[in-house]
Coordinates of C-alpha atoms in Angstrom, one line a residue:
M1 CA 0.0 0.0 0.0
A2 CA 1.1 3.6 -0.6
G3 CA 0.8 4.5 3.1
E4 CA 3.5 2.0 3.9
H5 CA 6.1 4.0 2.0
G6 CA 7.3 7.4 3.2
G7 CA 7.2 8.8 -0.3
G8 CA 3.9 7.3 -1.4
R9 CA 0.7 9.0 -2.4
R10 CA -2.6 8.6 -0.4
G11 CA -5.8 7.0 -1.6
G12 CA -6.3 6.6 -5.3
E13 CA -3.8 9.1 -6.5
S14 CA -1.7 7.9 -9.3
R15 CA 2.1 7.4 -8.9
D16 CA 4.7 9.0 -11.0
P17 CA 6.0 6.6 -13.6
P18 CA 9.5 5.3 -12.9
A19 CA 12.3 7.3 -14.4
A20 CA 13.3 6.0 -17.8
P21 CA 17.0 4.9 -18.0
V22 CA 19.5 7.2 -19.6
R23 CA 22.0 5.6 -21.9
V24 CA 25.6 6.7 -22.2
L25 CA 27.0 6.5 -25.7
Q26 CA 30.8 6.8 -25.9
S27 CA 32.7 7.8 -29.0
L28 CA 36.3 8.4 -29.9
R29 CA 37.7 10.5 -32.7
V30 CA 41.5 10.4 -33.0
K31 CA 44.0 11.9 -35.4
I32 CA 47.4 10.2 -35.2
C33 CA 49.5 13.1 -36.5
E34 CA 53.2 12.2 -36.3
A35 CA 56.1 11.0 -34.1
K36 CA 59.5 12.6 -33.7
N37 CA 62.9 11.8 -32.2
L38 CA 62.2 8.1 -31.9
L39 CA 65.0 6.0 -30.3
P40 CA 67.4 5.0 -33.1
Y41 CA 67.9 1.4 -34.1
P42 CA 71.0 0.0 -32.4
G43 CA 72.9 -0.8 -35.6
P44 CA 74.7 0.9 -38.5
N45 CA 71.3 1.8 -40.0
K46 CA 69.6 4.0 -37.4
M47 CA 66.3 4.2 -39.2
R48 CA 63.1 2.3 -38.2
D49 CA 60.0 1.2 -40.1
C50 CA 57.3 2.3 -37.7
F51 CA 53.5 2.1 -37.3
C52 CA 51.2 3.1 -34.5
T53 CA 48.3 1.2 -32.9
V54 CA 45.3 2.5 -30.9
N55 CA 44.3 0.3 -28.0
L56 CA 41.2 0.4 -25.8
D57 CA 42.6 -1.1 -22.6
Q58 CA 44.5 -4.1 -24.1
E59 CA 42.4 -4.5 -27.2
E60 CA 43.8 -3.1 -30.5
I61 CA 41.1 -1.2 -32.4
F62 CA 43.1 0.6 -35.1
R63 CA 46.5 0.4 -36.8
T64 CA 48.2 3.0 -39.1
N65 CA 50.3 2.4 -42.1
V66 CA 54.0 1.6 -41.8
V67 CA 56.3 4.5 -42.5
E68 CA 59.7 3.2 -43.6
K69 CA 63.2 4.4 -42.8
S70 CA 62.3 7.3 -40.5
L71 CA 62.8 8.4 -36.9
N72 CA 60.2 11.2 -37.4
P73 CA 57.3 9.3 -39.2
F74 CA 54.3 11.3 -40.4
Y75 CA 51.0 9.4 -40.2
G76 CA 48.2 12.0 -40.6
E77 CA 45.5 9.3 -40.1
D78 CA 42.0 9.9 -38.7
F79 CA 40.0 7.3 -36.8
Y80 CA 36.4 7.3 -35.5
F81 CA 35.2 4.6 -33.1
E82 CA 31.9 4.1 -31.3
I83 CA 32.9 2.5 -28.0
P84 CA 30.7 -0.4 -27.1
R85 CA 31.8 -0.9 -23.5
M86 CA 33.3 0.7 -20.5
F87 CA 37.1 1.0 -20.5
H88 CA 39.8 2.2 -18.2
S89 CA 42.5 3.6 -20.5
L90 CA 43.3 4.6 -24.1
S91 CA 46.8 3.7 -25.3
F92 CA 48.9 4.3 -28.4
Y93 CA 51.8 2.0 -29.1
I94 CA 54.7 2.8 -31.6
Y95 CA 56.0 -0.4 -33.2
D96 CA 59.1 -1.1 -35.3
K97 CA 58.0 -3.4 -38.1
S98 CA 59.9 -6.6 -38.5
L99 CA 59.5 -9.0 -41.5
L100 CA 61.2 -12.0 -39.8
Q101 CA 60.6 -11.5 -36.1
R102 CA 57.9 -10.2 -33.8
D103 CA 57.3 -6.5 -34.2
L104 CA 59.2 -4.5 -31.5
R105 CA 57.3 -2.1 -29.3
I106 CA 59.3 1.1 -28.9
G107 CA 57.1 3.1 -26.5
K108 CA 53.6 4.0 -25.6
V109 CA 51.2 6.8 -24.6
A110 CA 48.6 5.8 -22.0
I111 CA 45.8 8.0 -20.9
K112 CA 43.2 7.1 -18.3
R113 CA 39.6 7.5 -19.4
E114 CA 38.8 10.2 -16.8
E115 CA 41.7 12.3 -18.1
L116 CA 40.8 12.3 -21.8
C117 CA 38.6 15.3 -21.6
R118 CA 41.7 17.5 -20.8
F119 CA 42.9 17.0 -24.4
Y120 CA 39.6 17.7 -26.3
G121 CA 40.2 20.0 -29.2
K122 CA 43.9 20.1 -28.6
E123 CA 46.9 18.6 -30.5
P124 CA 49.7 18.2 -27.9
W125 CA 52.9 16.2 -28.1
F126 CA 53.0 13.2 -25.7
P127 CA 56.3 11.8 -24.5
L128 CA 56.6 8.0 -25.2
Q129 CA 56.8 5.9 -22.1
P130 CA 58.7 2.6 -21.8
I131 CA 56.8 -0.7 -22.1
D132 CA 57.2 -3.5 -19.6
S133 CA 55.0 -6.6 -19.8
N134 CA 54.8 -6.5 -16.0
S135 CA 53.4 -3.0 -16.0
E136 CA 50.7 -3.6 -18.6
V137 CA 47.9 -4.0 -16.0
Q138 CA 44.3 -3.0 -15.7
G139 CA 41.3 -4.1 -13.6
K140 CA 40.5 -4.3 -10.0
V141 CA 40.0 -7.0 -7.2
H142 CA 37.2 -7.2 -4.6
L143 CA 38.9 -8.5 -1.4
E144 CA 37.8 -9.2 2.2
L145 CA 40.2 -9.7 5.1
K146 CA 39.0 -11.0 8.5
L147 CA 40.8 -11.8 11.7
N148 CA 39.4 -14.8 13.6
E149 CA 40.4 -16.1 17.0
L150 CA 40.3 -19.9 17.5
I151 CA 40.4 -21.3 21.0
T152 CA 42.1 -24.7 21.2
D153 CA 43.1 -27.0 24.1
N154 CA 46.5 -25.5 23.9
G155 CA 45.4 -21.9 23.9
S156 CA 44.4 -19.3 21.3
V157 CA 45.3 -19.1 17.6
Q158 CA 44.8 -16.0 15.5
Q159 CA 43.7 -16.9 12.0
L160 CA 43.6 -14.5 9.0
M161 CA 40.9 -15.2 6.4
V162 CA 41.5 -13.8 2.9
H163 CA 38.3 -13.9 0.8
I164 CA 38.9 -13.3 -3.0
V165 CA 35.4 -12.3 -4.1
E166 CA 35.7 -11.2 -7.7
C167 CA 37.6 -9.2 -10.3
E168 CA 36.5 -6.7 -12.9
G169 CA 38.0 -5.3 -16.1
L170 CA 40.9 -7.7 -16.5
P171 CA 42.6 -7.2 -19.9
L172 CA 42.2 -9.2 -23.1
V173 CA 45.1 -11.5 -23.8
N174 CA 45.9 -12.0 -27.5
G175 CA 42.6 -10.4 -28.3
Q176 CA 40.5 -12.8 -26.2
S177 CA 39.2 -12.9 -22.7
C178 CA 41.7 -14.3 -20.3
D179 CA 41.7 -17.5 -18.2
P180 CA 42.5 -15.8 -14.8
Y181 CA 43.5 -17.2 -11.4
A182 CA 44.7 -15.5 -8.3
S183 CA 47.8 -16.4 -6.2
V184 CA 47.3 -15.4 -2.5
S185 CA 50.3 -15.0 -0.2
L186 CA 50.9 -14.0 3.4
V187 CA 54.4 -12.5 3.3
G188 CA 56.7 -11.6 6.3
P189 CA 60.3 -11.6 7.3
S190 CA 60.4 -15.4 7.7
R191 CA 57.4 -16.7 5.9
N192 CA 55.8 -16.7 2.4
D193 CA 52.7 -18.9 2.5
Q194 CA 51.1 -19.1 -0.9
K195 CA 47.8 -20.5 -2.1
K196 CA 45.9 -20.3 -5.4
T197 CA 42.3 -20.0 -6.6
K198 CA 40.8 -22.2 -9.4
V199 CA 41.2 -21.0 -13.0
K200 CA 38.2 -19.2 -14.4
K201 CA 37.7 -19.7 -18.2
K202 CA 37.3 -17.0 -20.8
T203 CA 36.3 -14.0 -18.7
S204 CA 37.5 -10.5 -17.8
N205 CA 35.2 -10.4 -14.8
P206 CA 35.8 -13.7 -12.9
Q207 CA 33.7 -14.6 -9.8
F208 CA 36.2 -16.5 -7.5
N209 CA 34.4 -16.4 -4.1
E210 CA 37.2 -18.4 -2.5
K211 CA 38.4 -18.2 1.1
F212 CA 41.9 -18.9 2.3
Y213 CA 43.1 -19.2 5.9
F214 CA 46.5 -18.3 7.3
E215 CA 47.7 -18.7 10.9
V216 CA 49.0 -15.3 12.1
T217 CA 50.1 -15.9 15.7
R218 CA 51.0 -19.0 17.6
S219 CA 49.2 -20.2 20.7
S220 CA 52.1 -19.0 22.8
S221 CA 51.3 -15.4 21.8
Y222 CA 48.0 -15.6 23.6
T223 CA 47.6 -13.4 26.7
K224 CA 44.6 -12.6 28.8
K225 CA 45.4 -8.9 28.4
S226 CA 44.9 -8.9 24.7
Q227 CA 42.6 -11.7 23.6
F228 CA 41.6 -10.5 20.1
Q229 CA 44.5 -8.5 18.6
V230 CA 47.5 -9.4 16.6
E231 CA 50.7 -8.4 18.3
E232 CA 51.9 -5.0 17.3
E233 CA 55.2 -6.3 15.9
D234 CA 53.5 -8.9 13.7
I235 CA 51.1 -6.4 12.3
E236 CA 53.9 -4.1 11.1
K237 CA 55.8 -6.9 9.3
L238 CA 53.1 -9.0 7.6
E239 CA 51.3 -8.2 4.3
V240 CA 48.8 -10.0 2.1
R241 CA 49.8 -10.1 -1.6
V242 CA 47.4 -11.1 -4.3
D243 CA 48.8 -11.7 -7.8
L244 CA 46.5 -12.2 -10.8
W245 CA 47.6 -14.4 -13.6
N246 CA 46.4 -15.6 -17.0
N247 CA 46.7 -19.4 -17.2
G248 CA 48.8 -20.1 -20.2
N249 CA 48.1 -23.9 -20.3
L250 CA 51.1 -25.0 -22.4
A251 CA 52.6 -21.5 -22.6
Q252 CA 53.9 -19.4 -19.8
D253 CA 51.4 -17.7 -17.5
V254 CA 50.9 -14.0 -18.1
F255 CA 51.1 -11.5 -15.2
L256 CA 47.9 -9.4 -15.0
G257 CA 48.6 -7.3 -11.9
E258 CA 49.0 -7.4 -8.1
I259 CA 47.9 -5.8 -4.9
R260 CA 49.7 -5.6 -1.5
I261 CA 47.8 -5.0 1.7
P262 CA 49.5 -4.7 5.1
V263 CA 47.8 -6.8 7.8
R264 CA 47.9 -3.7 10.0
V265 CA 44.7 -2.5 8.3
L266 CA 43.0 -4.8 10.9
R267 CA 44.6 -3.1 13.8
N268 CA 41.4 -1.2 14.7
D269 CA 38.8 -3.5 13.1
S270 CA 38.8 -7.3 12.8
S271 CA 37.2 -7.1 9.3
H272 CA 38.2 -5.2 6.2
Q273 CA 36.5 -5.2 2.7
A274 CA 37.3 -3.1 -0.3
W275 CA 38.0 -2.9 -4.1
Y276 CA 41.6 -2.5 -5.1
W277 CA 43.0 -1.4 -8.4
L278 CA 45.6 -3.8 -9.8
L279 CA 49.2 -2.4 -9.8
P280 CA 52.3 -3.2 -11.8
K281 CA 54.7 -5.8 -10.3
D282 CA 56.9 -4.3 -7.6
N283 CA 55.1 -1.0 -8.0
G284 CA 57.3 2.0 -7.1
S285 CA 60.5 0.0 -6.6
K286 CA 62.0 0.8 -9.9
S287 CA 63.6 4.1 -11.0
S288 CA 61.3 6.4 -13.0
K289 CA 64.3 7.5 -15.2
Y290 CA 64.4 6.1 -18.7
D291 CA 65.9 7.0 -22.1
D292 CA 64.1 9.5 -24.2
L293 CA 62.0 7.3 -26.5
G294 CA 60.6 10.1 -28.6
S295 CA 57.2 11.9 -28.8
L296 CA 53.8 11.4 -30.5
R297 CA 51.5 14.2 -31.6
L298 CA 47.8 13.3 -31.2
S299 CA 44.4 14.9 -31.5
I300 CA 41.9 13.1 -29.2
C301 CA 38.2 13.9 -29.0
Y302 CA 36.5 11.6 -26.5
T303 CA 32.8 12.2 -25.9
E304 CA 30.1 10.8 -23.6
D305 CA 26.6 11.5 -24.9
Y306 CA 23.8 11.0 -22.4
V307 CA 20.8 9.7 -24.4
L308 CA 17.3 10.1 -23.1
P309 CA 14.3 7.9 -24.1
S310 CA 13.2 8.4 -27.6
D311 CA 10.0 10.2 -26.7
C312 CA 12.0 13.1 -25.3
Y313 CA 13.3 13.9 -28.8
C314 CA 10.0 14.0 -30.6
P315 CA 9.8 17.8 -30.9
L316 CA 13.4 18.0 -32.1
K317 CA 12.9 15.2 -34.6
T318 CA 9.8 16.9 -35.9
L319 CA 11.7 20.1 -36.4
M320 CA 14.5 18.4 -38.2
M321 CA 12.1 16.5 -40.5
K322 CA 10.7 19.9 -41.7
S323 CA 14.1 21.2 -42.6
P324 CA 14.2 20.1 -46.3
D325 CA 11.0 22.1 -46.9
I326 CA 12.0 25.3 -45.2
K327 CA 12.6 28.3 -47.4
P328 CA 15.3 29.5 -47.4
I329 CA 17.2 26.3 -46.4
T330 CA 19.6 28.4 -44.3
A331 CA 16.7 29.1 -41.8
S332 CA 16.1 25.4 -41.3
A333 CA 17.0 23.7 -38.0
A334 CA 19.1 21.1 -39.7
F335 CA 21.3 23.7 -41.5
I336 CA 21.7 25.8 -38.4
L337 CA 22.6 22.8 -36.3
G338 CA 25.3 21.8 -38.9
E339 CA 26.7 25.3 -38.8
I340 CA 26.9 26.0 -35.1
C341 CA 28.3 22.7 -33.8
R342 CA 32.0 23.1 -32.9
D343 CA 32.7 19.6 -34.3
K344 CA 30.4 19.3 -37.3
N345 CA 30.7 15.5 -37.2
D346 CA 28.7 15.5 -34.0
A347 CA 25.7 16.9 -36.0
I348 CA 26.2 15.6 -39.5
L349 CA 26.2 11.8 -38.8
P350 CA 23.0 11.7 -36.8
L351 CA 21.4 14.2 -39.1
V352 CA 22.2 12.1 -42.2
R353 CA 20.9 8.9 -40.5
L354 CA 17.6 10.6 -39.5
L355 CA 16.9 12.1 -42.9
L356 CA 18.0 8.9 -44.7
H357 CA 15.7 6.8 -42.6
H358 CA 12.7 9.0 -43.4
Q359 CA 13.6 9.4 -47.1
K360 CA 14.2 13.1 -46.9
L361 CA 18.0 13.1 -47.4
V362 CA 18.1 13.6 -51.2
L363 CA 16.0 16.8 -51.1
F364 CA 18.0 18.3 -48.2
V365 CA 21.4 17.6 -49.7
T366 CA 20.5 18.8 -53.1
T367 CA 19.1 22.0 -51.6
I368 CA 22.2 22.8 -49.6
A369 CA 24.4 21.8 -52.4
Q370 CA 22.8 24.6 -54.5
L371 CA 24.3 27.0 -51.9
D372 CA 27.8 25.6 -52.7
L373 CA 27.1 26.0 -56.5
N374 CA 26.1 29.6 -56.0
D375 CA 29.5 30.4 -54.6
T376 CA 31.5 28.4 -57.2
Q377 CA 33.0 30.5 -59.9
E378 CA 35.1 27.9 -61.8
A379 CA 33.7 24.6 -63.0
N380 CA 36.9 22.7 -62.2
T381 CA 36.5 23.5 -58.5
I382 CA 33.0 22.2 -58.2
F383 CA 32.2 20.5 -54.9
R384 CA 35.8 20.6 -53.8
G385 CA 35.2 22.4 -50.5
N386 CA 34.5 21.0 -47.0
S387 CA 31.0 22.3 -46.7
L388 CA 27.9 21.0 -44.9
A389 CA 26.7 19.6 -48.3
T390 CA 29.9 17.7 -49.1
R391 CA 30.3 16.3 -45.6
C392 CA 26.7 15.1 -45.7
M393 CA 27.5 13.4 -49.0
D394 CA 30.6 11.8 -47.4
E395 CA 28.6 10.3 -44.6
T396 CA 25.9 9.2 -46.9
M397 CA 28.3 7.3 -49.1
K398 CA 29.9 5.7 -46.0
I399 CA 26.5 4.5 -44.7
V400 CA 24.8 3.3 -47.9
G401 CA 27.9 2.5 -50.0
N402 CA 29.7 0.1 -47.8
H403 CA 28.3 -3.0 -49.4
Y404 CA 28.7 -1.5 -52.8
L405 CA 32.4 -1.0 -52.2
K406 CA 32.9 -4.6 -51.1
V407 CA 31.1 -6.0 -54.1
T408 CA 33.0 -3.7 -56.4
L409 CA 36.6 -3.5 -55.0
K410 CA 37.2 -6.1 -52.3
N411 CA 38.5 -8.8 -54.6
V412 CA 40.9 -6.7 -56.5
I413 CA 42.2 -5.0 -53.3
D414 CA 42.7 -8.4 -51.7
E415 CA 44.7 -9.4 -54.7
I416 CA 46.9 -6.3 -54.5
C417 CA 47.5 -6.6 -50.8
E418 CA 48.1 -10.4 -50.6
S419 CA 50.3 -10.7 -53.8
P420 CA 51.8 -7.2 -54.1
K421 CA 53.8 -6.2 -57.1
P422 CA 56.2 -3.2 -56.9
C423 CA 54.7 0.0 -58.3
E424 CA 57.1 2.7 -57.3
I425 CA 57.9 4.9 -60.3
D426 CA 59.7 7.8 -58.6
P427 CA 63.3 7.4 -59.8
N428 CA 64.6 8.9 -56.5
R429 CA 62.8 6.2 -54.5
L430 CA 63.7 3.1 -56.5
R431 CA 65.8 0.4 -54.9
E432 CA 68.9 -1.1 -56.3
G433 CA 68.0 -3.5 -59.1
D434 CA 64.5 -2.2 -59.6
S435 CA 63.2 -1.7 -63.1
I436 CA 61.0 1.4 -63.6
D437 CA 59.5 -0.1 -66.7
N438 CA 58.3 -3.2 -64.9
H439 CA 56.9 -1.0 -62.1
K440 CA 55.0 1.1 -64.6
D441 CA 53.5 -2.1 -66.1
N442 CA 52.5 -3.3 -62.7
L443 CA 50.9 0.0 -61.8
R444 CA 49.1 0.2 -65.1
Y445 CA 47.8 -3.4 -64.6
Y446 CA 46.4 -2.5 -61.1
V447 CA 44.9 0.8 -62.2
D448 CA 43.2 -0.8 -65.2
K449 CA 41.8 -3.6 -63.1
V450 CA 40.4 -1.2 -60.5
F451 CA 39.0 1.2 -63.1
S452 CA 37.3 -1.7 -64.9
C453 CA 35.7 -2.9 -61.7
I454 CA 34.3 0.5 -61.1
V455 CA 33.0 1.0 -64.6
K456 CA 31.1 -2.3 -64.5
S457 CA 29.6 -1.6 -61.1
S458 CA 26.8 0.8 -62.2
M459 CA 24.0 -1.7 -61.6
S460 CA 25.2 -2.2 -58.0
C461 CA 25.3 1.5 -57.0
P462 CA 22.8 2.2 -54.3
T463 CA 19.6 4.0 -55.3
V464 CA 20.2 6.9 -52.9
M465 CA 23.6 7.5 -54.3
C466 CA 22.2 7.4 -57.9
D467 CA 19.5 9.9 -57.0
L468 CA 21.9 12.3 -55.4
F469 CA 24.4 12.1 -58.3
S470 CA 21.6 12.6 -60.8
S471 CA 20.4 15.8 -59.0
L472 CA 23.9 17.1 -58.6
R473 CA 24.6 16.5 -62.3
H474 CA 21.6 18.4 -63.5
M475 CA 22.3 21.3 -61.1
A476 CA 25.8 21.6 -62.3
V477 CA 24.7 21.7 -66.0
R478 CA 22.2 24.5 -65.2
H479 CA 24.9 26.5 -63.4
F480 CA 27.6 26.0 -66.0
P481 CA 25.6 25.6 -69.3
N482 CA 28.7 26.2 -71.5
D483 CA 30.9 23.5 -69.9
R484 CA 30.2 20.1 -71.4
H485 CA 32.4 18.3 -68.9
V486 CA 30.9 19.6 -65.7
Q487 CA 28.1 17.0 -65.7
Y488 CA 30.9 14.4 -65.1
S489 CA 33.1 16.4 -62.8
A490 CA 30.2 17.1 -60.5
V491 CA 29.7 13.4 -59.9
S492 CA 33.4 12.4 -60.0
S493 CA 34.1 15.0 -57.3
F494 CA 32.2 12.6 -55.0
V495 CA 32.3 9.1 -56.4
F496 CA 36.0 9.1 -57.3
L497 CA 37.7 11.7 -55.0
R498 CA 35.7 11.1 -51.9
F499 CA 34.6 7.4 -52.3
F500 CA 36.5 5.1 -54.5
A501 CA 39.9 6.9 -54.1
V502 CA 39.6 6.9 -50.3
A503 CA 38.7 3.2 -50.4
V504 CA 41.8 2.4 -52.5
V505 CA 44.2 4.6 -50.4
S506 CA 42.8 3.4 -47.0
P507 CA 40.8 0.2 -47.5
H508 CA 40.6 -0.4 -43.7
I509 CA 38.4 2.7 -43.3
F510 CA 35.6 1.0 -45.2
H511 CA 36.4 -2.5 -43.6
L512 CA 37.7 -3.8 -46.9
R513 CA 40.9 -4.8 -45.0
S514 CA 41.4 -5.3 -41.3
H515 CA 44.5 -3.1 -41.2
H516 CA 46.3 -0.7 -43.3
P517 CA 47.9 -2.6 -46.2
V518 CA 51.6 -3.3 -45.7
S519 CA 54.0 -4.8 -48.2
N520 CA 57.7 -5.0 -48.9
Y521 CA 57.1 -2.0 -51.2
S522 CA 55.4 0.4 -48.8
Y523 CA 56.9 3.9 -48.9
N524 CA 57.0 6.9 -46.7
V525 CA 54.6 9.4 -48.3
P526 CA 54.8 12.5 -46.0
E527 CA 51.5 14.2 -46.8
G528 CA 49.4 11.6 -48.5
G529 CA 49.9 8.5 -46.4
H530 CA 50.3 5.1 -47.9
T531 CA 48.3 3.6 -50.7
I532 CA 48.2 0.0 -51.9
F533 CA 50.1 1.2 -54.9
G534 CA 53.0 2.7 -53.0
R535 CA 53.2 6.4 -53.5

């Protein structure tokens, strides 16, 4: 009954509905700019072949191209990721690529999640930190300590109970959930008693719920004066150590972190329960001095969007849906939103998804594209800017054109990446023994094959893209009636420069390849990045 609750209503009054849950959507937009002053290779050739990875906790989510023969590699690569889970830290690792051995990790930049907001909108240099497998830890342990007194025929025995309850947020090992177990030790000047939990399979959040008992004081320590306290000298010298390990089965077990708790926490209370963050091995015992490993320049934009129930957005949705019909279009809510947002990507992606779902996108994009045309004086610069219209087109092609790209280009890109032929035609970059004529033939073969696949793909092009290209073509012809080529350049500005060319240069962006393509003939291209054709 309502009267039984302090906050209830009387009689037949209705209750307020329970508060709807608020979702938190996390996203990450990163630009990996460049590194400088990397530690030289310890040999006659000081240069390195480096790439950079982005890791969410211990899970790799992105990898750049390899930049050859440089201690100051320029990457210039952008990455957007919608984060599907909670995480503790964002890390960037610089690797030296090896063809014969395991890639060497040179250094890292690690930033805790709660500190990411400090770098929003900035592009600072981060010093690279050394990498030690024993320091790559994350997660926390729920632990309970309890001091019991057992009365025996020979006197009293103090017994320490260590209860390993659970862990949260343990790292992935080799891209998979780990098989963790805990080693529990009571350590003192003359003792090191150790016990282990059972191994939990394939989990980053193991529920152990195991108790271990250690004798703390002998029966001779018992006195009537202090019946339920550990002796002062014992408290100061004993500590509980919990080490987390990943069971390697046939391989070596991997260290996941440790905690150390002095038994003196029970001095004033016989029971203690808390969560502890895992720490690196022998935390604080090593010198913090290390060689200068270099620096990495990054732009990091991490956002947490708090999403209310859908009904709360109905007025805004209605306002956005009317935008394509507003005259002039510059007075529409969608246009104003796209112009005032500090980061236009925050507005453009959800706007495109909304209008696309309700079949109003073509009208909106063609209307705002007319604004671009009105400001275009030369036909050869048509749709080359970074406007609201062109960015809406970019996002539209990424959303609706992904399958089209895979059908059109994936097979030929797989062939190029898996059986690469040298295509470098810059005489200054050729290696000893290379034939520039052979390289030209290889390049012509690849270009002809890619172009042929594109030309034959017209029947696979999504309807939305066809409708947009048709509208843009007719608008361009009306604006430049005396230029017979503009009907083609208006479309090629998007379909080639912003769609197919991007997929060829960086196939991983459209998920055509899992990583940036790497071959024996990848070259350092300072401003344009790597393509599957070399430079």
